XYZ file of C-alpha atoms in Angstrom:
622
model
C 49.883 26.951 7.475
C 52.765 29.525 7.528
C 51.619 32.428 10.003
C 53.295 35.206 7.949
C 50.754 34.489 4.893
C 47.551 34.243 6.991
C 45.065 36.644 6.052
C 42.961 38.545 8.587
C 39.149 40.142 8.740
C 38.444 43.665 9.280
C 35.925 45.073 11.715
C 33.388 45.187 8.727
C 34.059 41.607 7.724
C 33.519 40.399 11.212
C 30.140 42.443 11.181
C 28.888 41.033 7.830
C 29.455 37.457 9.186
C 27.784 38.189 12.265
C 24.995 39.536 10.199
C 24.118 36.243 8.535
C 24.103 34.205 11.741
C 21.836 37.002 13.141
C 19.513 37.105 10.201
C 18.910 33.236 10.214
C 18.363 33.101 13.684
C 15.606 36.000 13.497
C 13.860 33.960 10.895
C 13.781 30.924 12.788
C 12.430 33.216 15.688
C 9.866 34.737 13.689
C 8.402 31.497 12.130
C 8.624 30.139 16.061
C 6.317 33.082 17.272
C 4.285 33.384 14.089
C 1.487 31.301 12.622
C 0.627 28.107 14.380
C 3.785 28.538 16.328
C 5.037 25.410 15.335
C 2.770 23.271 17.574
C 1.989 20.711 15.095
C 4.172 17.999 13.437
C 2.133 19.033 10.284
C 3.801 22.661 10.643
C 7.014 21.468 12.235
C 7.845 18.937 9.842
C 6.039 19.907 6.601
C 5.431 23.671 6.700
C 1.723 22.992 6.662
C 1.959 21.829 2.992
C 1.603 25.582 2.209
C 4.856 26.524 0.403
C 4.932 27.909 -3.363
C 7.263 26.828 -5.853
C 10.076 29.813 -5.858
C 11.261 29.217 -1.957
C 11.153 25.593 -2.149
C 13.053 25.496 -5.390
C 15.574 27.949 -3.661
C 15.698 25.781 -0.672
C 16.743 22.770 -2.824
C 19.548 24.706 -4.625
C 20.612 25.618 -0.998
C 20.654 21.959 -0.088
C 22.894 20.513 -2.996
C 24.988 24.035 -3.151
C 26.567 23.184 0.186
C 30.030 24.716 1.725
C 31.465 21.536 0.192
C 30.466 22.372 -3.415
C 31.710 26.570 -2.979
C 35.388 25.234 -1.602
C 35.497 22.048 -3.784
C 34.450 22.892 -7.218
C 36.992 25.823 -7.568
C 39.503 23.681 -6.080
C 38.720 21.048 -8.270
C 38.637 23.144 -11.629
C 42.230 24.652 -9.924
C 44.284 21.358 -9.862
C 42.541 19.311 -12.474
C 40.800 21.661 -14.880
C 37.035 22.177 -16.509
C 36.150 18.511 -16.855
C 33.931 18.483 -13.816
C 31.635 21.130 -15.788
C 30.406 18.260 -17.657
C 28.195 16.876 -14.602
C 25.873 19.685 -15.703
C 24.758 17.391 -18.514
C 23.503 15.006 -15.410
C 21.452 17.995 -14.437
C 19.041 17.424 -17.293
C 17.703 13.808 -16.565
C 18.863 14.212 -12.819
C 15.660 16.622 -12.441
C 13.360 15.523 -14.884
C 13.108 12.041 -13.832
C 12.081 13.120 -10.363
C 9.648 15.634 -11.863
C 7.755 13.041 -13.949
C 8.132 10.049 -11.974
C 9.213 10.438 -8.030
C 7.259 13.639 -7.291
C 3.829 11.992 -8.910
C 4.206 8.949 -6.934
C 5.480 10.160 -3.628
C 2.959 13.404 -3.520
C -0.326 11.491 -4.310
C 0.478 9.286 -1.554
C 0.462 12.108 0.634
C 3.375 11.191 3.027
C 5.521 12.845 5.577
C 8.419 10.623 4.816
C 9.920 9.375 1.564
C 10.495 6.033 3.725
C 6.860 5.490 4.613
C 6.703 4.701 0.541
C 8.736 1.408 1.478
C 6.073 0.302 3.984
C 2.998 1.007 1.547
C 5.260 -0.850 -1.389
C 7.195 -3.634 0.454
C 6.833 -3.794 4.515
C 7.695 -2.415 7.629
C 11.306 -4.300 7.561
C 12.482 -2.629 4.365
C 11.205 1.025 5.738
C 12.946 0.387 8.934
C 16.191 -0.560 6.917
C 16.057 2.741 4.387
C 15.481 5.056 6.876
C 18.695 3.817 9.289
C 20.522 3.801 5.915
C 19.319 7.283 5.296
C 20.263 8.425 8.690
C 23.833 7.007 8.575
C 24.179 8.878 5.138
C 23.470 12.252 6.378
C 25.054 12.154 9.845
C 28.330 11.636 8.226
C 27.681 13.972 5.224
C 26.647 16.706 7.850
C 29.851 16.460 9.546
C 31.666 17.204 6.344
C 29.359 19.964 5.514
C 30.296 21.656 9.127
C 33.763 20.649 9.093
C 34.868 22.116 5.465
C 34.097 25.767 6.009
C 35.815 25.445 9.516
C 38.675 23.962 8.641
C 39.425 26.089 5.310
C 39.024 29.308 7.570
C 41.289 28.414 10.022
C 44.072 27.387 7.607
C 43.775 30.856 6.089
C 42.919 33.510 8.784
C 43.846 31.657 12.044
C 40.037 31.766 13.094
C 39.567 29.163 15.973
C 38.707 25.859 14.353
C 36.189 24.331 16.964
C 34.847 27.823 17.839
C 33.878 28.354 14.205
C 32.382 24.382 14.169
C 30.420 24.998 17.431
C 29.185 28.630 16.345
C 27.889 27.299 13.134
C 26.520 24.100 14.448
C 24.698 25.688 17.443
C 22.958 28.227 15.410
C 21.715 26.117 12.778
C 20.204 23.559 15.264
C 18.643 26.674 17.296
C 16.679 27.870 14.289
C 16.119 24.499 13.178
C 14.522 23.623 16.397
C 12.191 26.496 16.929
C 11.305 27.610 13.577
C 10.925 24.124 11.701
C 10.729 23.648 8.086
C 9.398 26.897 7.113
C 12.471 28.769 8.911
C 14.713 26.107 7.201
C 13.408 26.810 3.503
C 12.895 30.703 4.141
C 16.822 30.714 5.805
C 17.566 28.680 2.678
C 16.336 31.362 0.488
C 18.345 34.070 2.179
C 21.431 32.066 2.177
C 21.030 31.324 -1.475
C 21.116 34.885 -2.036
C 24.314 35.416 -0.021
C 25.828 32.454 -1.648
C 25.391 33.934 -5.206
C 26.358 37.223 -4.264
C 29.816 36.301 -2.540
C 30.717 33.919 -5.709
C 30.258 36.710 -8.090
C 31.917 39.341 -5.856
C 35.494 37.128 -6.079
C 35.094 36.223 -9.474
C 34.476 40.326 -10.342
C 37.415 41.205 -8.382
C 39.699 38.262 -9.256
C 39.325 39.032 -12.725
C 40.038 42.632 -12.445
C 43.166 42.104 -10.531
C 44.390 39.300 -12.947
C 44.394 41.744 -16.018
C 41.111 41.264 -17.575
C 39.093 38.730 -19.091
C 41.446 38.203 -22.119
C 44.356 37.847 -19.499
C 42.323 34.985 -17.695
C 41.441 32.990 -20.869
C 45.008 33.153 -22.408
C 46.356 31.859 -18.991
C 44.208 29.200 -18.240
C 44.318 28.002 -22.132
C 48.186 27.989 -21.970
C 47.796 26.167 -18.496
C 45.450 23.491 -20.397
C 42.607 23.999 -17.843
C 40.204 24.244 -20.527
C 39.123 20.395 -20.678
C 37.479 18.818 -24.352
C 34.907 16.166 -24.276
C 36.668 12.982 -22.743
C 34.925 9.841 -24.185
C 37.378 7.694 -22.759
C 35.190 4.612 -21.629
C 37.410 3.059 -18.819
C 35.361 3.207 -15.869
C 38.361 3.863 -13.521
C 39.162 7.096 -15.032
C 38.300 9.819 -12.574
C 36.536 12.226 -14.736
C 35.091 11.671 -18.013
C 31.894 12.572 -19.882
C 30.529 8.921 -18.712
C 31.509 9.124 -15.335
C 30.138 12.554 -15.245
C 27.238 12.797 -17.734
C 25.918 9.308 -17.108
C 27.272 8.592 -13.603
C 26.361 11.843 -12.427
C 22.692 11.079 -13.316
C 22.450 8.180 -10.771
C 24.103 10.503 -7.989
C 21.492 13.361 -9.196
C 18.631 11.194 -8.856
C 19.884 9.813 -5.202
C 19.717 13.227 -4.318
C 16.714 14.802 -6.261
C 14.301 11.632 -6.208
C 14.510 10.174 -2.974
C 16.703 11.797 -0.597
C 14.500 12.614 2.187
C 15.945 16.295 2.742
C 14.656 16.957 -1.101
C 11.525 15.061 -0.923
C 10.295 17.043 2.290
C 10.611 20.114 0.088
C 7.969 18.674 -2.413
C 5.622 17.153 0.161
C 5.613 20.584 1.802
C 4.293 22.172 -1.575
C 0.381 23.642 -1.962
C -0.110 21.097 -4.989
C 1.694 18.734 -7.049
C 2.268 20.781 -9.925
C 3.972 23.506 -7.408
C 6.282 20.583 -6.721
C 6.861 19.707 -10.293
C 7.922 23.439 -11.003
C 9.889 23.910 -8.205
C 11.920 20.878 -9.728
C 11.871 22.329 -13.023
C 13.226 25.981 -11.504
C 16.291 24.411 -9.892
C 17.884 23.559 -13.235
C 18.928 26.661 -14.324
C 20.472 27.763 -10.627
C 22.033 24.870 -10.395
C 23.696 25.349 -13.713
C 24.281 28.959 -12.822
C 25.957 27.824 -9.378
C 28.261 25.090 -10.865
C 29.453 27.899 -13.881
C 30.333 30.471 -10.752
C 32.516 27.400 -9.323
C 34.086 26.613 -12.180
C 34.976 30.150 -13.437
C 36.380 31.128 -9.813
C 38.926 27.934 -9.996
C 39.826 29.275 -13.661
C 40.407 32.797 -12.208
C 42.332 31.698 -9.419
C 44.508 29.350 -11.654
C 45.144 32.457 -13.864
C 46.094 34.658 -10.681
C 48.648 32.297 -9.411
C 49.972 30.754 -12.668
C 53.481 29.626 -12.433
C 53.437 29.873 -8.480
C 53.525 27.099 -5.897
C 51.469 27.624 -2.532
C 51.745 24.095 -1.130
C 54.687 24.873 1.036
C 52.555 27.928 2.612
C 49.330 25.972 2.974
C 50.935 22.753 4.384
C 48.141 19.741 4.507
C 45.329 21.656 3.603
C 45.717 21.786 -0.223
C 43.485 22.972 -2.887
C 40.716 23.526 -0.457
C 42.249 25.811 1.445
C 43.644 27.441 -1.364
C 40.139 28.653 -2.616
C 40.001 30.920 0.783
C 43.411 31.940 0.693
C 42.620 33.053 -2.985
C 39.407 34.917 -1.799
C 41.315 36.780 1.019
C 44.078 37.454 -1.144
C 41.933 39.123 -3.632
C 39.517 41.017 -1.569
C 42.000 42.231 1.283
C 41.870 45.898 0.636
C 38.209 46.132 0.150
C 36.636 46.054 3.596
C 33.417 43.872 3.926
C 34.010 41.517 0.789
C 35.824 38.935 2.575
C 33.126 38.902 5.117
C 30.433 38.487 2.531
C 32.516 35.794 0.996
C 32.976 33.839 4.153
C 29.177 34.406 4.764
C 28.811 32.849 1.389
C 30.579 29.967 2.615
C 28.986 29.571 6.074
C 25.723 30.096 4.252
C 26.157 26.599 2.004
C 26.989 24.988 5.713
C 24.113 26.175 7.279
C 21.341 25.504 4.873
C 22.471 22.097 4.286
C 23.039 21.079 7.846
C 19.399 22.875 8.732
C 17.879 20.771 5.988
C 19.732 17.303 7.174
C 18.334 18.141 10.745
C 14.709 18.664 9.875
C 14.658 15.272 7.691
C 16.420 13.528 10.174
C 13.750 14.465 12.841
C 10.960 13.760 10.327
C 12.298 10.203 9.687
C 13.193 9.232 13.082
C 9.454 10.474 14.036
C 7.679 8.704 11.343
C 9.448 5.655 10.599
C 11.192 5.063 14.097
C 8.988 6.309 16.999
C 5.396 6.876 15.922
C 4.979 3.415 14.349
C 6.156 1.531 17.568
C 4.760 3.819 20.173
C 1.359 4.439 21.726
C -0.355 7.361 20.013
C 0.918 10.679 20.876
C -0.818 13.765 21.625
C 0.014 16.635 18.711
C 1.741 18.838 21.233
C 4.053 15.566 22.461
C 4.596 14.535 18.972
C 5.973 18.231 18.430
C 8.195 18.405 21.242
C 9.764 15.184 20.548
C 10.331 16.201 16.760
C 12.157 19.463 18.257
C 14.016 17.441 20.682
C 15.166 14.863 17.541
C 16.361 18.111 15.527
C 18.457 19.473 18.574
C 19.934 16.007 19.319
C 20.920 15.561 15.524
C 22.283 18.986 15.946
C 24.678 18.034 18.744
C 25.568 14.852 16.883
C 26.582 16.327 14.000
C 29.056 18.581 15.984
C 30.585 15.176 17.180
C 31.212 13.551 14.371
C 32.648 16.999 12.879
C 35.732 15.793 14.810
C 35.901 12.614 12.866
C 36.107 14.762 9.463
C 39.692 15.863 10.092
C 40.777 12.447 9.393
C 39.864 12.463 5.767
C 42.612 12.560 3.023
C 40.871 13.262 -0.168
C 39.567 16.703 -1.642
C 36.148 17.481 0.449
C 34.475 17.625 -2.897
C 35.574 14.017 -3.703
C 34.741 12.898 0.059
C 31.474 14.388 0.008
C 30.555 12.722 -3.670
C 31.737 9.490 -2.474
C 29.196 9.531 0.725
C 26.179 10.560 -1.212
C 27.168 7.775 -3.865
C 28.009 4.989 -1.686
C 24.930 5.364 0.721
C 22.541 7.117 -1.602
C 23.275 4.725 -4.695
C 21.458 1.644 -2.769
C 18.523 3.746 -1.070
C 17.927 4.789 -4.855
C 17.910 1.226 -5.753
C 15.441 0.235 -3.667
C 12.744 2.841 -4.495
C 13.630 2.082 -8.310
C 12.847 -1.585 -7.338
C 9.364 -0.765 -5.960
C 8.345 1.768 -8.177
C 9.281 0.054 -11.493
C 9.602 -3.394 -10.780
C 5.733 -4.814 -9.691
C 6.761 -8.460 -8.921
C 9.733 -7.250 -6.396
C 9.040 -8.281 -3.094
C 10.212 -7.399 0.583
C 12.415 -9.975 1.073
C 14.331 -8.946 -2.112
C 14.202 -5.248 -1.292
C 16.173 -6.010 2.051
C 18.498 -8.187 0.375
C 19.064 -5.908 -2.584
C 19.753 -3.233 -0.151
C 22.122 -5.071 1.864
C 24.075 -6.276 -1.144
C 24.109 -2.856 -2.768
C 25.643 -1.348 0.706
C 28.203 -4.369 0.867
C 29.393 -3.634 -2.629
C 29.485 0.105 -2.301
C 31.595 0.072 1.145
C 33.703 -3.012 -0.411
C 34.757 -0.368 -3.455
C 35.030 2.591 -1.324
C 37.033 1.393 1.687
C 39.317 -0.666 -0.858
C 40.057 2.483 -2.665
C 41.159 4.259 0.425
C 43.323 1.107 1.370
C 45.026 0.870 -2.009
C 45.350 4.397 -2.718
C 48.867 5.921 -3.250
C 50.065 8.322 -0.698
C 50.891 10.955 -3.284
C 49.477 14.350 -2.424
C 48.243 16.956 -5.212
C 50.769 19.730 -5.639
C 49.518 23.226 -5.735
C 51.794 24.218 -8.404
C 49.873 26.123 -11.162
C 52.562 26.017 -13.879
C 51.129 27.747 -17.208
C 52.281 24.890 -19.273
C 51.326 21.991 -16.968
C 49.752 19.025 -18.459
C 46.825 17.553 -16.252
C 47.365 14.201 -14.731
C 44.326 11.925 -13.627
C 44.040 10.990 -9.915
C 44.259 7.220 -10.630
C 45.196 6.485 -14.406
C 47.657 7.442 -17.076
C 48.069 10.757 -18.425
C 44.993 12.652 -20.520
C 45.560 15.295 -22.741
C 42.807 17.940 -21.638
C 41.680 19.103 -25.330
C 41.469 15.798 -26.557
C 37.959 15.110 -28.133
C 38.181 11.041 -27.916
C 40.732 9.142 -25.488
C 40.522 5.288 -25.554
C 43.406 4.908 -22.948
C 42.665 1.919 -20.707
C 44.474 1.939 -17.372
C 47.214 -0.849 -16.917
C 45.858 -1.905 -13.621
C 43.838 -5.330 -13.094
C 42.305 -7.621 -10.906
C 40.889 -6.060 -7.431
C 43.358 -3.110 -7.569
C 41.306 -2.062 -10.949
C 37.978 -3.020 -9.318
C 39.153 -0.396 -6.346
C 40.251 2.062 -8.860
C 36.656 2.689 -10.256
C 35.597 6.387 -10.451
C 34.126 7.511 -7.178
C 31.178 9.310 -9.939
C 30.201 5.695 -10.503
C 29.451 4.475 -6.886
C 25.981 5.535 -6.650
C 24.872 3.848 -10.383
C 26.927 0.874 -9.437
C 25.209 0.151 -6.170
C 21.900 1.207 -7.532
C 22.060 -1.552 -10.196
C 23.451 -4.250 -7.872
C 20.260 -3.546 -5.337
C 17.812 -3.972 -8.260
C 19.784 -7.034 -9.760
C 19.954 -8.925 -6.738
C 16.306 -7.856 -5.582
C 15.016 -8.856 -8.982
C 16.643 -12.415 -8.300
C 15.595 -12.705 -5.054
C 12.127 -11.915 -5.610
C 11.803 -14.350 -8.199
C 13.284 -17.130 -6.168
C 11.035 -16.449 -2.903
C 8.260 -15.711 -5.107
C 7.281 -12.801 -7.108
C 4.815 -10.259 -5.518
C 1.104 -10.645 -6.927
C -0.901 -7.625 -8.328
C -3.571 -7.976 -5.537
C -0.652 -7.589 -2.847
C 0.639 -4.386 -4.457
C -0.559 -1.097 -2.556
C -2.647 1.007 -5.113
C -0.258 3.886 -6.229
C 2.900 2.622 -5.293
C 4.226 1.602 -9.081
C 4.982 3.698 -11.749
C 4.366 1.871 -15.053
C 7.655 2.298 -16.438
C 7.931 -0.641 -18.688
C 4.548 0.096 -20.011
C 5.509 3.669 -21.145
C 8.668 2.234 -22.678
C 7.526 -0.742 -24.381
C 4.587 1.278 -26.059
C 4.794 -1.198 -29.206
C 3.964 -4.161 -27.312
C 0.522 -5.330 -27.421
C -1.862 -3.982 -24.747
C -2.519 -7.467 -22.671
C 1.214 -8.089 -22.479
C 1.666 -4.519 -21.240
C -1.090 -5.037 -18.341
C 0.715 -8.335 -17.220
C 4.378 -6.500 -16.859
C 2.937 -3.256 -15.619
C 0.264 -4.801 -13.113
C -0.384 -1.688 -11.216
C -0.932 1.982 -12.129
C -0.214 5.355 -10.414
C -2.871 6.304 -7.723
C -5.966 7.445 -9.250
C -5.627 6.360 -12.732
C -7.315 3.068 -13.905
C -5.945 0.124 -15.626
C -6.585 0.644 -19.472
C -9.544 -1.280 -20.532
C -10.681 -1.906 -17.075
C -14.623 -1.035 -16.399
C -15.292 1.678 -14.291
C -16.918 0.733 -10.905
C -19.481 3.197 -9.259
C -17.951 2.112 -5.690
C -14.220 1.981 -4.421
C -12.570 -0.798 -4.525
C -10.462 -2.049 -1.647
C -7.363 -3.919 -1.400
C -5.149 -5.612 1.303
C -1.229 -4.842 1.257
C 0.983 -5.762 4.393
C -2.096 -6.043 6.792
C -3.635 -2.841 5.487
C -6.703 -2.181 4.017
C -6.139 0.668 0.954
C -9.323 2.333 -0.779
C -8.717 2.710 -4.637
C -11.105 5.340 -6.257
C -11.330 5.300 -9.686
C -10.844 8.669 -11.545
C -9.763 10.021 -14.711
C -6.792 11.472 -15.720
C -7.707 14.974 -15.180
C -9.362 14.503 -12.051
C -6.106 12.637 -10.670
C -4.070 15.650 -11.393
C -6.538 18.126 -10.143
C -8.378 16.502 -7.376
C -6.015 13.917 -6.010
C -2.840 16.068 -4.926
C -5.401 18.493 -2.767
C -8.034 16.026 -1.148
C -7.649 14.626 2.186
C -9.497 11.622 1.074
C -6.917 10.535 -1.125
C -4.348 9.974 1.631
C -3.633 6.542 2.546
C -3.669 6.236 6.301
C -1.168 3.299 6.437
C -1.200 3.340 10.102
C -4.718 1.696 10.129
C -4.194 -1.901 10.119
C -6.870 -4.643 9.984
């Protein structure tokens, strides 16, 4: 970047930024010295299952609303217009389905790691494969989340790049290691407030300095940044209603349904109802966060309408443009630049602290405990803290590789989440919705899903043209799609189909479809292999691991047929028409004995989430 256009912090800005780091450390220190002092794995990894819905919901927002979103969404709207806003439609099903399907199943099993479910439903091999896939995904995603704000800040203010990366990573690693999940959740709450305050301050000042709301609206309308409903069915179109509103549902399910970072928060709730409420409370906040990001991008476009900043910002493109805009707007207002940078780094801290804690959990519960001699609570807690610290250091090392990325940070992050999160979602769907699927089918499906996802992802990188998006913001500019022909943004319908064909067209698949495409691949391949190798029988399926989706969808089918299709009911519910038994029934699955207690629906909802006797001890083998 041209040094002549770099902006600089005042003393007040430095103080506000430092206060963010100090406050985060203080919260971690408080929980390290209070309560049980993080002496048990239950407290360190699951907050003693004592959290209420409000802090959980704010933590869920903070985990998703990372620095990538704070920088990436305004940059996306600035360059391409408001079509991305339609991803908000995906939030509806993307949160309703986890609240009514995934949370009840996982919570009632009283798990510590989401991937324990895969062993209960399939086998230990499937559990290990799922855990390793999740670790791979989060390590790469963490690197992007740490590197993004540091790179943008360096490009605009001249901050030392790796000094910023180290400061962010080390502070986050320390408070996560000493404070456990309670520290992570409550720092997320604090950081969420900072994020909203920072974005709101930039929008208010930006609108004022641009000439008011009417002036902003006129410029973004003349510049064709207000996108209409694009119903183009072409799956290679970068952003349409279908890619965002439908493909985005799979992305949301992979994040809010089966991702350990989010599932761990559900499992830390006092009751199942609190966990479900937290999922509902996320929806309006996510819509608000999306709206703030999009409005900020529009204000940024209106402010620089007709100007070309590509020469000033060099290779940093639209992502650094967001920081440049913030510093330019707030330069004469001491403290506000520091507030937004604190907002930006709050997003980074909240995301990577969640990742550290969830990675430590799955490594401890899925890879160490099942394969090591029984450990004392003190030793297990110490190992968990060492794992959180180790993943923090690994994240810093991986951040160095993030400078190789060429796409916008938003697109890179969503590609990572889709390519790896989609296959994981597919395995969970295979287990919960299809009682006949077996462990061989699950492993084969997961492998096929990962191969297809990386084939498309790597192919899109290799075949991508070398053109770079210009930062020109002409007021009469017509937007161009990333990988297809031009699309008028005010159109209601558009059925233009890209002229590309063959493998190149396959590689041009919109990155928003990666998650759905790989998820469906896992399910189809998993079912085919399961039927070829012998579908699983009812008596071999662990109680409480199957959600009777087909039974609910096929309500018009005779009951005896539905019972054959949905051979297992959720934990604590009896099969329709089945006679009650006064004594518990025992079932064997994967070498583990499970006790199934038959109770009414009301008793299952009110009693089972709270009772220790409902916990399935998956480690006690025959």
